[in-house]
């Protein structure tokens, strides 16, 4: 059996007048802020896609879904994730597991973690126990700590029987 590992990272700015979507879930920020971006700016799903692509050295999501391509404006990132999973499957690989950590001061993510795991798992054809989603604050340090943005790190392990 062959194994491949990949990592992904993303950050998007928190701005007024945008929805806050993480792991396919619509959340409410206490100040009404949301994530800015060309697509729905779901940093969690973007980091997962980059981890999957990275594991097979396929580049990054900007290569497949360029931000200057109107086709992806407002795109549901879970739909983009399905396309990345299809690329992985076409090459004969499957996902063993993912693990992620979202860095956000607010809102509290804990009540939404199970729904995020379930949404990501179902779009990827995985069980929720193959999808780790963790959340941390940045102890008010740096851009995440100042609530200028929300970031996410992800790792993915792929296997080929
Ligand atoms: Mg992104």
GROMACS .gro file of N, CA and C in nm, residues 2-4 52-60 63-64 82-95 158-161:
model
   96
    2UNK      N    1   0.052   0.219  -0.085
    2UNK     CA    2   0.125   0.346  -0.086
    2UNK      C    3   0.048   0.452  -0.009
    3UNK      N    4   0.122   0.541   0.054
    3UNK     CA    5   0.063   0.651   0.130
    3UNK      C    6   0.118   0.783   0.080
    4UNK      N    7   0.035   0.885   0.083
    4UNK     CA    8   0.081   1.022   0.052
    4UNK      C    9   0.018   1.116   0.153
   52UNK      N   10  -0.543   1.800   0.000
   52UNK     CA   11  -0.567   1.688  -0.091
   52UNK      C   12  -0.481   1.703  -0.217
   53UNK      N   13  -0.482   1.823  -0.274
   53UNK     CA   14  -0.404   1.847  -0.396
   53UNK      C   15  -0.255   1.834  -0.367
   54UNK      N   16  -0.214   1.884  -0.251
   54UNK     CA   17  -0.073   1.879  -0.214
   54UNK      C   18  -0.023   1.736  -0.199
   55UNK      N   19  -0.108   1.648  -0.148
   55UNK     CA   20  -0.066   1.509  -0.127
   55UNK      C   21  -0.025   1.442  -0.258
   56UNK      N   22  -0.087   1.486  -0.369
   56UNK     CA   23  -0.054   1.427  -0.500
   56UNK      C   24   0.026   1.524  -0.587
   57UNK      N   25   0.079   1.629  -0.525
   57UNK     CA   26   0.158   1.730  -0.597
   57UNK      C   27   0.083   1.783  -0.720
   58UNK      N   28  -0.045   1.810  -0.700
   58UNK     CA   29  -0.129   1.856  -0.811
   58UNK      C   30  -0.143   2.008  -0.814
   59UNK      N   31  -0.066   2.078  -0.733
   59UNK     CA   32  -0.077   2.223  -0.731
   59UNK      C   33  -0.171   2.268  -0.620
   60UNK      N   34  -0.232   2.386  -0.640
   60UNK     CA   35  -0.320   2.438  -0.536
   60UNK      C   36  -0.454   2.476  -0.595
   63UNK      N   37  -0.507   2.701  -0.902
   63UNK     CA   38  -0.482   2.645  -1.036
   63UNK      C   39  -0.612   2.592  -1.096
   64UNK      N   40  -0.698   2.534  -1.012
   64UNK     CA   41  -0.821   2.471  -1.062
   64UNK      C   42  -0.939   2.566  -1.060
   82UNK      N   43  -1.591   1.854  -0.393
   82UNK     CA   44  -1.630   1.731  -0.464
   82UNK      C   45  -1.544   1.713  -0.589
   83UNK      N   46  -1.515   1.825  -0.657
   83UNK     CA   47  -1.433   1.815  -0.779
   83UNK      C   48  -1.290   1.774  -0.746
   84UNK      N   49  -1.238   1.824  -0.634
   84UNK     CA   50  -1.101   1.786  -0.595
   84UNK      C   51  -1.097   1.638  -0.556
   85UNK      N   52  -1.199   1.593  -0.485
   85UNK     CA   53  -1.204   1.451  -0.447
   85UNK      C   54  -1.211   1.364  -0.574
   86UNK      N   55  -1.283   1.412  -0.675
   86UNK     CA   56  -1.291   1.337  -0.802
   86UNK      C   57  -1.153   1.328  -0.868
   87UNK      N   58  -1.076   1.437  -0.862
   87UNK     CA   59  -0.939   1.435  -0.919
   87UNK      C   60  -0.853   1.330  -0.848
   88UNK      N   61  -0.867   1.324  -0.716
   88UNK     CA   62  -0.790   1.228  -0.636
   88UNK      C   63  -0.832   1.085  -0.674
   89UNK      N   64  -0.963   1.062  -0.685
   89UNK     CA   65  -1.015   0.928  -0.716
   89UNK      C   66  -0.975   0.885  -0.857
   90UNK      N   67  -0.978   0.980  -0.951
   90UNK     CA   68  -0.938   0.948  -1.090
   90UNK      C   69  -0.796   0.894  -1.097
   91UNK      N   70  -0.713   0.939  -1.005
   91UNK     CA   71  -0.574   0.894  -1.004
   91UNK      C   72  -0.554   0.768  -0.922
   92UNK      N   73  -0.663   0.710  -0.872
   92UNK     CA   74  -0.656   0.581  -0.803
   92UNK      C   75  -0.627   0.591  -0.654
   93UNK      N   76  -0.643   0.714  -0.599
   93UNK     CA   77  -0.616   0.732  -0.456
   93UNK      C   78  -0.746   0.750  -0.380
   94UNK      N   79  -0.744   0.710  -0.252
   94UNK     CA   80  -0.857   0.745  -0.167
   94UNK      C   81  -0.807   0.807  -0.038
   95UNK      N   82  -0.898   0.875   0.029
   95UNK     CA   83  -0.861   0.950   0.148
   95UNK      C   84  -0.869   0.858   0.269
  158UNK      N   85  -0.356   1.020   0.210
  158UNK     CA   86  -0.419   0.944   0.101
  158UNK      C   87  -0.356   0.806   0.095
  159UNK      N   88  -0.434   0.709   0.051
  159UNK     CA   89  -0.377   0.577   0.033
  159UNK      C   90  -0.421   0.515  -0.099
  160UNK      N   91  -0.332   0.427  -0.148
  160UNK     CA   92  -0.357   0.357  -0.272
  160UNK      C   93  -0.328   0.210  -0.244
  161UNK      N   94  -0.432   0.126  -0.247
  161UNK     CA   95  -0.412  -0.015  -0.209
  161UNK      C   96  -0.309  -0.085  -0.300
   0.00000   0.00000   0.00000
